[in-house]
Amino acid sequence: MPIQKMRRFLSAAGVFFSSFMATAIAILAVLLLMGKLLGFHLFTIESASMAPRYPVGTLIIVQNVRAEKISAGDVITYVFNEEGTLVTHRVIAADPLNRVFTTQGDANNCADGLPVLWENVVGKVRFGIPGLGKALGFLTAGENRPFILCALAGLLGISTILEIREYKSRKKRSRRQLEASGGAAESSEEPGKS
């Protein structure tokens, strides 16, 4: 591949990747903000207990709902313990009198050992996107941020340098073509100067 084509390719790839990442980050920020305002939360499935419907790494969108609106068959996310561990399992029974749910992971053979108190329910799972949770986890992990920011800055820098070089190269080519066609004297004068 000639050098000019390689430069154009790298420049285009850098611009595309930088634009893609900037757009993805902007969309994610808007979704997170709108989600919080509308009562939605984003979580990542971290165990296989809800496979195959929600495999490990699935990004789930959970909506705040009143516990009274949850029934058997719904998938809910709830606070499991005092440490704040979140669990996402399917409701297999609802007990409105005692204000508890019995839950079970789809991949598990038996119901969970402890009932889920209504006040521990975070919300109802509306849908999931397999794999996206892992990708977002990588992008948002604190230890990865410097790497991602450096990669984006590097790609943007390389893209900018290549664009400047390409611009200068086009300018030289057009100047040579103008000189070759005999119009050099006319083009070298700036308007208003003699």
Tab-separated table of N, CA and C in Angstrom, residues 3 80 97 102 117 129 148:
chain	number	residue	atom	x	y	z
A	3	ILE	N	2.370	4.985	0.604
A	3	ILE	CA	2.387	5.755	1.848
A	3	ILE	C	1.193	6.700	1.937
A	80	PHE	N	-29.266	-7.790	48.337
A	80	PHE	CA	-29.206	-9.118	48.939
A	80	PHE	C	-28.792	-9.092	50.410
A	97	LEU	N	-49.057	-10.514	51.913
A	97	LEU	CA	-49.361	-10.423	53.339
A	97	LEU	C	-48.090	-10.152	54.155
A	102	THR	N	-40.393	-14.761	46.813
A	102	THR	CA	-39.502	-15.909	46.713
A	102	THR	C	-38.896	-15.828	45.322
A	117	LEU	N	-37.351	-9.080	50.860
A	117	LEU	CA	-38.275	-8.093	51.413
A	117	LEU	C	-38.628	-7.066	50.339
A	129	ILE	N	-28.904	-6.528	27.303
A	129	ILE	CA	-28.111	-6.551	26.074
A	129	ILE	C	-26.854	-7.370	26.360
A	148	ILE	N	-7.657	4.495	28.259
A	148	ILE	CA	-8.646	4.861	27.242
A	148	ILE	C	-8.484	6.319	26.832
